[in-house]
Short mmCIF file of C-alpha atoms in Angstrom, two decimals:
data_model
loop_
_atom_site.label_atom_id
_atom_site.label_comp_id
_atom_site.label_asym_id
_atom_site.label_seq_id
_atom_site.Cartn_x
_atom_site.Cartn_y
_atom_site.Cartn_z
CA UNK U 394 -7.71 -71.55 40.83
CA UNK U 395 -7.36 -71.33 36.39
CA UNK U 396 -8.18 -67.24 35.89
CA UNK U 397 -9.54 -66.12 32.33
CA UNK U 398 -8.79 -62.03 32.70
CA UNK U 399 -11.13 -59.75 30.79
CA UNK U 400 -9.12 -55.89 31.10
CA UNK U 401 -7.24 -57.49 33.35
CA UNK U 402 -9.39 -58.59 35.96
CA UNK U 403 -9.42 -61.83 37.15
CA UNK U 404 -12.37 -64.48 37.61
CA UNK U 405 -13.15 -68.13 39.18
CA UNK U 406 -13.33 -70.57 36.82
CA UNK U 407 -16.34 -72.60 37.02
CA UNK U 408 -14.57 -75.50 36.48
CA UNK U 409 -12.92 -75.29 40.42
CA UNK U 410 -14.77 -78.54 41.96
CA UNK U 411 -14.26 -80.82 39.06
CA UNK U 412 -9.88 -79.45 39.07
CA UNK U 413 -10.37 -79.93 42.60
CA UNK U 414 -11.77 -83.34 42.32
CA UNK U 415 -9.15 -84.46 40.19
CA UNK U 416 -6.20 -83.33 42.26
CA UNK U 417 -8.03 -85.06 45.44
CA UNK U 418 -7.15 -88.35 43.12
CA UNK U 419 -3.65 -87.95 42.11
CA UNK U 420 -1.31 -85.18 41.49
CA UNK U 421 -0.51 -84.55 38.28
CA UNK U 422 3.17 -85.19 37.39
CA UNK U 423 3.63 -81.63 35.78
CA UNK U 424 3.28 -80.17 39.53
CA UNK U 425 6.10 -78.74 41.43
CA UNK U 426 7.16 -80.93 44.19
CA UNK U 427 7.14 -79.25 47.75
CA UNK U 428 10.77 -79.70 48.49
CA UNK U 429 12.12 -77.45 46.15
CA UNK U 430 16.21 -77.47 46.38
CA UNK U 431 17.91 -74.76 47.36
CA UNK U 432 18.27 -73.82 43.58
CA UNK U 433 14.93 -71.84 41.73
CA UNK U 434 15.48 -73.49 38.82
CA UNK U 435 15.88 -77.10 40.04
CA UNK U 436 12.95 -79.28 40.11
CA UNK U 437 13.80 -82.37 42.41
CA UNK U 438 12.04 -86.05 41.55
CA UNK U 439 12.15 -89.39 43.95
CA UNK U 440 15.11 -91.93 44.47
CA UNK U 441 12.53 -94.08 42.47
CA UNK U 442 12.54 -91.95 39.19
CA UNK U 443 15.85 -91.29 39.80
CA UNK U 444 16.97 -94.41 39.75
CA UNK U 445 14.51 -95.45 36.17
CA UNK U 446 15.73 -93.16 34.37
CA UNK U 447 19.59 -93.70 35.42
CA UNK U 448 18.30 -97.27 34.00
CA UNK U 449 16.93 -96.36 30.99
CA UNK U 450 19.24 -93.81 30.30
CA UNK U 451 22.36 -94.32 31.34
CA UNK U 452 22.68 -90.88 32.38
CA UNK U 453 24.57 -89.70 35.78
CA UNK U 454 22.57 -89.45 38.72
CA UNK U 455 23.94 -85.51 38.41
CA UNK U 456 21.78 -85.51 35.36
CA UNK U 457 18.59 -87.42 35.22
CA UNK U 458 16.22 -85.17 33.13
CA UNK U 459 14.95 -84.18 36.55
CA UNK U 460 17.86 -81.81 37.65
CA UNK U 461 18.42 -80.47 34.64
CA UNK U 462 18.24 -76.30 35.10
CA UNK U 463 14.73 -75.20 33.77
CA UNK U 464 16.06 -71.99 32.26
CA UNK U 465 13.37 -69.05 32.66
CA UNK U 466 13.42 -68.71 28.75
CA UNK U 467 10.74 -67.46 26.59
CA UNK U 468 8.71 -71.25 25.75
CA UNK U 469 8.66 -69.77 21.90
CA UNK U 470 10.99 -69.99 19.26
CA UNK U 471 11.32 -66.51 17.95
CA UNK U 472 13.59 -66.75 14.92
CA UNK U 473 12.28 -66.08 12.16
CA UNK U 474 11.78 -69.22 10.58
CA UNK U 475 8.77 -70.75 8.44
CA UNK U 476 8.57 -73.82 10.33
CA UNK U 477 5.20 -76.08 9.30
CA UNK U 478 3.90 -79.05 11.77
CA UNK U 479 4.60 -81.57 7.55
CA UNK U 480 8.03 -80.01 7.62
CA UNK U 481 9.08 -80.40 10.81
CA UNK U 482 10.61 -83.55 10.79
CA UNK U 483 11.56 -83.34 7.11
CA UNK U 484 15.67 -82.48 8.38
CA UNK U 485 14.97 -84.61 11.21
CA UNK U 486 15.63 -88.54 10.32
CA UNK U 487 16.94 -90.38 12.78
CA UNK U 488 20.70 -91.48 11.40
CA UNK U 489 23.33 -93.58 12.85
CA UNK U 490 24.79 -92.51 16.58
CA UNK U 491 27.99 -90.84 16.35
CA UNK U 492 31.35 -92.00 17.04
CA UNK U 493 33.49 -89.74 19.30
CA UNK U 494 37.00 -88.98 17.52
CA UNK U 495 39.04 -89.05 20.48
CA UNK U 496 43.41 -88.81 21.64
CA UNK U 497 45.08 -88.82 25.26
CA UNK U 498 46.23 -86.05 24.62
CA UNK U 499 45.17 -82.53 24.24
CA UNK U 500 47.50 -82.00 21.16
CA UNK U 501 46.05 -83.36 17.76
CA UNK U 502 47.05 -86.25 15.85
CA UNK U 503 46.38 -89.42 15.60
CA UNK U 504 42.90 -90.40 16.77
CA UNK U 505 41.35 -93.34 18.17
CA UNK U 506 37.73 -93.65 17.22
CA UNK U 507 35.61 -94.32 20.70
CA UNK U 508 32.24 -95.14 20.72
CA UNK U 509 29.99 -92.76 22.48
CA UNK U 510 26.97 -93.75 24.01
CA UNK U 511 23.84 -93.81 22.42
CA UNK U 512 22.21 -90.49 20.98
CA UNK U 513 19.40 -89.63 19.42
CA UNK U 514 18.31 -86.84 17.92
CA UNK U 515 16.54 -83.99 19.45
CA UNK U 516 13.41 -82.93 17.56
CA UNK U 517 11.74 -79.76 17.45
CA UNK U 518 8.13 -79.27 19.79
CA UNK U 519 5.30 -77.66 16.87
CA UNK U 520 3.60 -74.99 17.98
CA UNK U 521 1.12 -74.21 15.39
CA UNK U 522 -1.26 -73.33 17.56
CA UNK U 523 0.60 -70.34 18.43
CA UNK U 524 -0.80 -66.68 17.05
CA UNK U 525 2.19 -64.64 18.57
CA UNK U 526 1.34 -60.77 18.55
CA UNK U 527 -2.47 -60.54 17.80
CA UNK U 528 -4.63 -58.85 20.00
CA UNK U 529 -7.46 -60.02 21.90
CA UNK U 530 -10.44 -59.33 19.38
CA UNK U 531 -8.54 -60.46 16.47
CA UNK U 532 -7.86 -64.08 18.99
CA UNK U 533 -12.09 -63.94 19.04
CA UNK U 534 -12.67 -63.15 15.51
CA UNK U 535 -10.16 -65.92 14.56
CA UNK U 536 -11.80 -68.57 17.22
CA UNK U 537 -15.12 -69.85 14.62
CA UNK U 538 -16.97 -71.64 14.48
CA UNK U 539 -17.48 -71.55 17.97
CA UNK U 540 -17.02 -75.43 18.44
CA UNK U 541 -15.75 -76.09 22.44
CA UNK U 542 -12.23 -76.67 23.15
CA UNK U 543 -11.34 -74.58 19.08
CA UNK U 544 -8.01 -72.67 20.76
CA UNK U 545 -5.28 -70.65 20.45
CA UNK U 546 -2.14 -69.18 22.20
CA UNK U 547 -1.57 -65.99 21.75
CA UNK U 548 1.20 -63.13 23.32
CA UNK U 549 -0.78 -61.62 26.11
CA UNK U 550 -1.63 -57.64 25.55
CA UNK U 551 -2.24 -56.76 29.40
CA UNK U 552 0.46 -58.45 30.91
CA UNK U 553 4.06 -58.03 28.51
CA UNK U 554 5.48 -60.99 28.69
CA UNK U 555 3.01 -63.59 29.38
CA UNK U 556 0.58 -65.79 27.18
CA UNK U 557 -3.05 -65.91 26.78
CA UNK U 558 -4.77 -69.55 26.40
CA UNK U 559 -8.23 -68.92 23.87
CA UNK U 560 -10.56 -71.53 23.89
CA UNK U 561 -13.83 -71.38 22.61
CA UNK U 562 -16.76 -72.47 25.24
CA UNK U 563 -20.66 -72.42 24.28
CA UNK U 564 -20.66 -70.03 22.25
CA UNK U 565 -18.10 -67.76 24.25
CA UNK U 566 -14.13 -67.13 24.06
CA UNK U 567 -12.31 -67.17 27.11
CA UNK U 568 -9.42 -65.65 27.90
CA UNK U 569 -6.99 -67.75 30.39
CA UNK U 570 -3.44 -66.11 31.20
CA UNK U 571 -0.57 -68.26 31.50
CA UNK U 572 1.72 -66.68 33.41
CA UNK U 573 5.41 -67.37 34.82
CA UNK U 574 6.09 -68.00 38.46
CA UNK U 575 9.55 -69.63 39.37
CA UNK U 576 10.89 -69.40 35.74
CA UNK U 577 7.79 -71.54 34.87
CA UNK U 578 4.03 -71.19 33.30
CA UNK U 579 1.11 -71.83 34.83
CA UNK U 580 -2.08 -70.91 34.66
CA UNK U 581 -3.57 -71.75 38.25
CA UNK U 582 -0.67 -71.47 40.08
CA UNK U 583 -0.56 -75.35 40.94
CA UNK U 584 0.55 -77.00 37.69
CA UNK U 585 3.65 -75.55 35.79
CA UNK U 586 5.05 -76.45 33.07
CA UNK U 587 8.79 -75.81 31.42
CA UNK U 588 7.27 -74.20 27.96
CA UNK U 589 4.07 -74.14 26.57
CA UNK U 590 4.27 -77.06 23.91
CA UNK U 591 4.05 -78.75 27.76
CA UNK U 592 1.22 -76.80 28.82
CA UNK U 593 -0.66 -77.16 25.72
CA UNK U 594 -0.43 -80.92 26.05
CA UNK U 595 -1.44 -81.07 29.21
CA UNK U 596 -4.64 -79.18 28.55
CA UNK U 597 -5.59 -81.42 25.58
CA UNK U 598 -5.38 -84.56 27.70
CA UNK U 599 -7.68 -83.01 31.00
CA UNK U 600 -10.00 -79.66 31.19
CA UNK U 601 -8.00 -79.85 34.78
CA UNK U 602 -10.18 -76.97 35.95
CA UNK U 603 -10.10 -75.43 32.59
CA UNK U 604 -13.88 -74.44 31.03
CA UNK U 605 -13.32 -77.63 28.98
CA UNK U 606 -10.70 -79.87 26.83
CA UNK U 607 -9.06 -78.67 24.56
CA UNK U 608 -9.86 -80.66 21.64
CA UNK U 609 -9.15 -78.33 18.70
CA UNK U 610 -6.00 -75.78 17.61
CA UNK U 611 -6.26 -72.76 15.60
CA UNK U 612 -3.64 -73.38 13.31
CA UNK U 613 -1.63 -70.23 12.81
CA UNK U 614 -1.00 -69.49 8.35
CA UNK U 615 2.23 -68.68 7.62
CA UNK U 616 5.91 -68.69 9.33
CA UNK U 617 5.03 -71.28 12.76
CA UNK U 618 6.95 -71.23 16.08
CA UNK U 619 8.35 -74.08 18.15
CA UNK U 620 10.36 -75.02 21.23
CA UNK U 621 12.97 -77.14 22.83
CA UNK U 622 12.95 -78.61 25.88
CA UNK U 623 15.98 -78.75 27.35
CA UNK U 624 15.75 -82.24 29.60
CA UNK U 625 15.19 -83.67 25.67
CA UNK U 626 18.94 -83.74 25.29
CA UNK U 627 19.39 -85.66 28.38
CA UNK U 628 17.34 -88.11 27.29
CA UNK U 629 18.82 -88.58 23.46
CA UNK U 630 21.99 -88.83 25.46
CA UNK U 631 23.86 -85.60 24.37
CA UNK U 632 24.22 -84.16 27.66
CA UNK U 633 28.08 -84.42 29.01
CA UNK U 634 28.83 -84.17 32.75
CA UNK U 635 29.98 -80.22 34.00
CA UNK U 636 33.36 -81.86 36.12
CA UNK U 637 34.63 -84.21 32.56
CA UNK U 638 34.90 -80.17 30.64
CA UNK U 639 37.23 -78.31 31.74
CA UNK U 640 37.67 -74.47 30.58
CA UNK U 641 40.34 -72.50 29.37
CA UNK U 642 41.07 -69.76 27.57
CA UNK U 643 38.37 -67.44 25.48
CA UNK U 644 38.62 -68.06 21.65
CA UNK U 645 36.59 -66.45 19.92
CA UNK U 646 32.62 -64.45 20.42
CA UNK U 647 29.74 -66.74 19.40
CA UNK U 648 25.85 -65.43 18.51
CA UNK U 649 25.22 -66.02 22.26
CA UNK U 650 27.80 -65.59 24.02
CA UNK U 651 32.07 -66.40 24.72
CA UNK U 652 33.22 -69.42 22.88
CA UNK U 653 36.22 -70.89 24.51
CA UNK U 654 38.95 -73.42 24.77
CA UNK U 655 37.93 -76.70 26.45
CA UNK U 656 39.38 -80.16 27.14
CA UNK U 657 37.03 -83.15 26.61
CA UNK U 658 37.50 -86.45 27.10
CA UNK U 659 41.50 -85.87 26.22
CA UNK U 660 40.78 -83.37 23.65
CA UNK U 661 40.29 -79.70 22.91
CA UNK U 662 37.24 -78.92 22.08
CA UNK U 663 35.55 -75.48 22.16
CA UNK U 664 32.68 -73.98 24.28
CA UNK U 665 30.24 -71.82 22.99
CA UNK U 666 29.11 -70.36 26.14
CA UNK U 667 25.57 -68.76 26.67
CA UNK U 668 25.91 -66.21 29.54
CA UNK U 669 22.30 -65.04 30.00
CA UNK U 670 19.08 -67.17 30.86
CA UNK U 671 16.79 -65.32 28.57
CA UNK U 672 14.44 -66.20 25.25
CA UNK U 673 17.98 -66.59 23.91
CA UNK U 674 18.57 -69.94 25.07
CA UNK U 675 15.28 -71.09 23.16
CA UNK U 676 17.75 -70.20 20.29
CA UNK U 677 20.62 -71.85 21.88
CA UNK U 678 18.89 -74.92 22.69
CA UNK U 679 17.69 -74.58 18.83
CA UNK U 680 20.90 -74.57 17.33
CA UNK U 681 21.48 -77.41 19.45
CA UNK U 682 18.62 -79.26 18.21
CA UNK U 683 19.50 -79.27 14.52
CA UNK U 684 23.39 -80.74 15.39
CA UNK U 685 21.94 -83.45 16.50
CA UNK U 686 20.38 -83.92 13.28
CA UNK U 687 22.93 -83.02 11.30
CA UNK U 688 26.48 -85.39 10.89
CA UNK U 689 28.26 -84.69 8.23
CA UNK U 690 32.50 -84.79 7.92
CA UNK U 691 32.10 -81.11 6.57
CA UNK U 692 29.63 -79.98 9.00
CA UNK U 693 31.03 -78.87 12.54
CA UNK U 694 30.14 -81.43 14.68
CA UNK U 695 28.32 -81.20 18.31
CA UNK U 696 29.73 -83.47 20.67
CA UNK U 697 27.35 -82.81 23.99
CA UNK U 698 25.57 -79.83 25.93
CA UNK U 699 26.51 -79.21 29.71
CA UNK U 700 23.90 -77.74 32.03
CA UNK U 701 24.86 -76.05 35.43
CA UNK U 702 22.72 -74.04 37.58
CA UNK U 703 24.22 -70.71 35.84
CA UNK U 704 24.98 -71.51 32.14
CA UNK U 705 24.57 -73.38 29.21
CA UNK U 706 27.52 -75.02 27.14
CA UNK U 707 27.47 -76.01 23.35
CA UNK U 708 30.39 -78.46 22.78
CA UNK U 709 31.81 -79.15 19.45
CA UNK U 710 34.80 -80.33 17.89
CA UNK U 711 37.18 -77.33 18.31
CA UNK U 712 39.48 -76.65 14.51
CA UNK U 713 42.57 -75.74 15.39
CA UNK U 714 42.83 -73.20 12.32
CA UNK U 715 40.21 -70.79 13.17
CA UNK U 716 37.90 -69.22 10.54
CA UNK U 717 38.23 -69.60 6.82
CA UNK U 718 38.56 -66.15 5.84
CA UNK U 719 40.90 -65.09 9.33
CA UNK U 720 43.13 -68.19 7.62
CA UNK U 721 43.13 -66.96 4.42
CA UNK U 722 43.84 -63.43 4.88
CA UNK U 723 47.07 -64.55 7.89
CA UNK U 724 48.67 -66.94 5.69
CA UNK U 725 47.72 -65.22 1.95
CA UNK U 726 49.48 -66.27 -1.31
CA UNK U 727 52.56 -67.38 0.10
CA UNK U 728 51.02 -69.82 1.97
CA UNK U 729 47.79 -71.04 0.20
CA UNK U 730 48.28 -72.83 -2.60
CA UNK U 731 45.74 -73.71 -5.48
CA UNK U 732 45.36 -76.67 -4.41
CA UNK U 733 44.24 -75.58 -0.96
CA UNK U 734 41.55 -73.42 -2.59
CA UNK U 735 39.90 -75.89 -4.26
CA UNK U 736 40.21 -77.53 -1.33
CA UNK U 737 38.18 -75.78 0.79
CA UNK U 738 35.70 -74.60 -2.09
CA UNK U 739 34.46 -78.43 -2.50
CA UNK U 740 35.00 -79.27 1.53
CA UNK U 741 31.98 -75.96 1.80
CA UNK U 742 30.31 -77.37 -0.64
CA UNK U 743 30.20 -80.97 0.10
CA UNK U 744 28.71 -79.99 3.71
CA UNK U 745 26.14 -77.31 1.74
CA UNK U 746 25.12 -80.27 -0.82
CA UNK U 747 24.36 -82.34 2.51
CA UNK U 748 22.42 -79.39 4.68
CA UNK U 749 20.40 -79.03 0.97
CA UNK U 750 19.71 -82.97 0.98
CA UNK U 751 17.91 -82.37 4.34
CA UNK U 752 16.16 -79.41 2.91
CA UNK U 753 18.30 -77.28 5.50
CA UNK U 754 19.17 -73.06 4.56
CA UNK U 755 22.38 -71.96 6.64
CA UNK U 756 21.03 -68.58 5.92
CA UNK U 757 24.44 -66.99 6.74
CA UNK U 758 27.19 -68.87 5.01
CA UNK U 759 30.36 -67.26 4.49
CA UNK U 760 33.94 -67.41 5.17
CA UNK U 761 33.76 -66.07 8.09
CA UNK U 762 30.92 -69.10 9.20
CA UNK U 763 33.63 -71.93 7.41
CA UNK U 764 35.85 -73.43 10.42
CA UNK U 765 39.34 -75.31 9.38
CA UNK U 766 40.77 -77.91 11.05
CA UNK U 767 43.96 -79.25 11.62
CA UNK U 768 44.03 -81.06 8.89
CA UNK U 769 43.10 -78.65 6.67
CA UNK U 770 39.90 -79.86 5.97
CA UNK U 771 36.68 -76.95 5.75
CA UNK U 772 33.88 -77.21 7.67
CA UNK U 773 30.61 -75.45 7.60
CA UNK U 774 29.58 -74.04 11.04
CA UNK U 775 27.36 -71.55 13.04
CA UNK U 776 23.74 -73.05 12.58
CA UNK U 777 21.87 -70.45 15.01
CA UNK U 778 20.33 -69.17 11.87
CA UNK U 779 20.05 -72.50 10.11
CA UNK U 780 16.48 -73.62 9.80
CA UNK U 781 14.09 -75.52 7.19
CA UNK U 782 13.80 -74.83 3.74
CA UNK U 783 11.75 -71.44 1.85
CA UNK U 784 11.30 -69.59 5.18
CA UNK U 785 10.64 -65.21 5.00
CA UNK U 786 12.75 -63.09 7.45
CA UNK U 787 10.87 -60.08 9.43
CA UNK U 788 13.44 -57.78 10.28
CA UNK U 789 17.31 -57.86 12.09
CA UNK U 790 20.85 -57.73 10.82
CA UNK U 791 21.40 -59.60 7.23
CA UNK U 792 24.91 -59.55 5.84
CA UNK U 793 24.42 -57.63 2.69
CA UNK U 794 27.35 -58.53 0.99
CA UNK U 795 26.32 -62.30 0.73
CA UNK U 796 22.66 -62.50 0.56
CA UNK U 797 20.56 -63.09 -2.58
CA UNK U 798 18.43 -60.08 -3.80
CA UNK U 799 15.34 -62.01 -3.51
CA UNK U 800 16.59 -62.72 0.54
CA UNK U 801 17.11 -59.23 1.18
CA UNK U 802 13.87 -57.19 -0.73
CA UNK U 803 11.40 -60.41 -0.93
CA UNK U 804 12.98 -62.21 2.68
CA UNK U 805 13.00 -65.43 0.55
CA UNK U 806 15.77 -67.93 1.91
CA UNK U 807 16.46 -71.06 0.37
CA UNK U 808 18.93 -73.50 -0.85
CA UNK U 809 19.65 -70.96 -3.83
CA UNK U 810 19.93 -68.28 -2.30
CA UNK U 811 22.80 -69.70 0.08
CA UNK U 812 23.97 -70.86 -3.10
CA UNK U 813 24.76 -67.59 -3.83
CA UNK U 814 26.37 -66.82 -0.57
CA UNK U 815 28.53 -69.46 -1.74
CA UNK U 816 29.33 -67.85 -4.68
CA UNK U 817 30.59 -64.26 -2.65
CA UNK U 818 32.47 -67.39 -0.63
CA UNK U 819 34.37 -68.65 -3.55
CA UNK U 820 35.37 -64.92 -4.19
CA UNK U 821 36.41 -64.68 -0.80
CA UNK U 822 38.49 -68.04 -0.80
CA UNK U 823 40.32 -66.76 -4.81
CA UNK U 824 41.03 -63.32 -3.26
CA UNK U 825 42.44 -64.55 -0.25
CA UNK U 826 40.25 -62.90 2.05
CA UNK U 827 38.76 -59.92 0.48
CA UNK U 828 35.66 -58.20 1.36
CA UNK U 829 33.28 -58.86 -1.44
CA UNK U 830 32.40 -55.20 -3.85
CA UNK U 831 35.68 -53.57 -2.47
CA UNK U 832 34.91 -50.80 -4.84
CA UNK U 833 31.42 -50.36 -4.36
CA UNK U 834 30.06 -48.38 -1.34
CA UNK U 835 27.96 -51.07 0.66
CA UNK U 836 24.84 -48.69 0.19
CA UNK U 837 25.18 -49.10 -3.17
CA UNK U 838 25.83 -52.84 -3.48
CA UNK U 839 21.79 -53.79 -3.55
CA UNK U 840 21.52 -51.57 -6.16
CA UNK U 841 24.42 -52.17 -8.76
CA UNK U 842 23.50 -56.02 -8.48
CA UNK U 843 19.86 -55.95 -9.34
CA UNK U 844 21.44 -54.16 -12.81
CA UNK U 845 23.12 -57.47 -12.90
CA UNK U 846 26.80 -55.94 -11.88
CA UNK U 847 28.87 -59.24 -11.10
CA UNK U 848 32.27 -59.04 -9.19
CA UNK U 849 35.04 -59.48 -11.54
CA UNK U 850 37.33 -63.00 -11.14
CA UNK U 851 40.33 -62.26 -8.66
CA UNK U 852 43.80 -62.64 -9.91
CA UNK U 853 44.83 -66.02 -10.39
CA UNK U 854 41.17 -67.52 -9.82
CA UNK U 855 40.66 -70.33 -12.85
CA UNK U 856 37.87 -69.75 -15.40
CA UNK U 857 36.56 -72.67 -14.05
CA UNK U 858 35.96 -71.44 -10.28
CA UNK U 859 34.95 -68.32 -12.25
CA UNK U 860 31.71 -69.73 -13.96
CA UNK U 861 30.46 -71.01 -10.76
CA UNK U 862 30.57 -68.01 -9.41
CA UNK U 863 28.61 -66.32 -12.40
CA UNK U 864 25.88 -68.90 -12.36
CA UNK U 865 25.51 -68.56 -8.62
CA UNK U 866 25.31 -65.23 -8.90
CA UNK U 867 22.16 -65.30 -11.65
CA UNK U 868 19.11 -63.30 -10.44
CA UNK U 869 16.74 -66.04 -10.94
CA UNK U 870 16.93 -68.19 -8.08
CA UNK U 871 15.86 -71.45 -10.09
CA UNK U 872 18.38 -71.30 -12.96
CA UNK U 873 21.48 -70.90 -10.14
CA UNK U 874 22.52 -74.66 -9.85
CA UNK U 875 22.51 -76.93 -7.13
CA UNK U 876 25.30 -77.79 -4.59
CA UNK U 877 25.02 -81.45 -5.84
CA UNK U 878 25.93 -79.99 -8.79
CA UNK U 879 28.42 -77.84 -8.11
CA UNK U 880 30.18 -80.62 -5.95
CA UNK U 881 30.54 -82.80 -8.73
CA UNK U 882 32.29 -79.80 -10.78
CA UNK U 883 34.80 -79.02 -8.03
CA UNK U 884 34.99 -82.39 -7.65
CA UNK U 885 36.29 -82.87 -11.22
CA UNK U 886 38.27 -79.56 -10.74
CA UNK U 887 40.00 -81.03 -7.75
CA UNK U 888 41.25 -84.19 -9.19
CA UNK U 889 43.03 -82.39 -11.98
CA UNK U 890 44.88 -80.57 -9.09
CA UNK U 891 45.90 -83.52 -7.60
CA UNK U 892 47.60 -84.79 -10.44
CA UNK U 893 49.61 -81.79 -11.50
CA UNK U 894 50.63 -81.30 -7.81
CA UNK U 895 51.58 -85.12 -7.40
#
């Protein structure tokens, strides 16, 4: 039965009879069936449900929603972001179904467009009621007036790693422990949920043994959290069967784990592998969910995800020439022409202008996070830190030489702070991959920048491009240009270079 805890002690809930009556009537659809498969993370379903889901989503039987591993991850999204209920869908507008470009060989070359299965964006679940690390006393102070059903969720103070559902009832606040069991969340050891959002949704529909039904949430002020349901990728058509993907050698390291070369549908792909089943899985899925809604020629394309019992894989298009910074350094002035440089600048700006139009902030724009395709086109990658506009950062490592002063000092990230980073990226392009601020110690960079210091133009940098850099490095964010405007300028410069070459 549900328990609420006081100083670590558990007490039987007064609403147990109501719960038992409900269970006698029908079993809730969130309850784990008794015939659980040998793998603890896989939940069985009936053959009839499997057939219905296969018909509805055209998903192979071994990848229906109910068979996707429920990874033991934190149900909260702990990336430092300020996502509000109102703006969480502003950049998640549905786009047309993508076309996967494939060829019959693993070698790059002429490609043919094969229609992908119908796909939809995967949306994040906002959790405005999640208040994070607050004490029991703070929760009770916030929950006023004590209307029956007013609630919030916080991290448990008595049981680190668990959560507490705080609900107002008859002028008091009841505190229910939400604990992990079999890698899922439960209050009563009978109803199990894969994340907090599903748990709250359930008790909003039915008290189901709690002191009262959840009727009104108390939103957290400022930065809010969200979660992602792995099954949403199945329903949206983004799951790739394990046998369809051939894994090959490691080609790099990513935020979540190794990046492998793979082959999918006869074409080389890049595969990000999540090594551990931990809180990182939610960040991994958040990156994937964002990529389902952002489709542009100058953004690295998501092809799908693979779920198995041990790992999750994020499959993206393969960029054969690697990162832009490595490309510039390895080829240098002898092989990278002025036309190449302006093309790299324009392509990157075009991708960022698209993100700007969708109110998405990249937050880690640099030549290392731009990839070069076989045809020499540049595409922005690494959406692990990307999120909605105007959020703050509460800590963690920042790339100081690429980050705008207001982001470093005041934790204010926006498309304008991305523009500052783009100015640094332009300097990287025209210096053939040199590290910015080459003669200034890292500890002194911020002080120099705040005093108005701007790097000199690299040798051979066109005056028009250096002018863009200086505009991007304005200490007042509002005075920096937009990516849309810079895209126009770079487009004109690119056209001029094309005429000269021809």
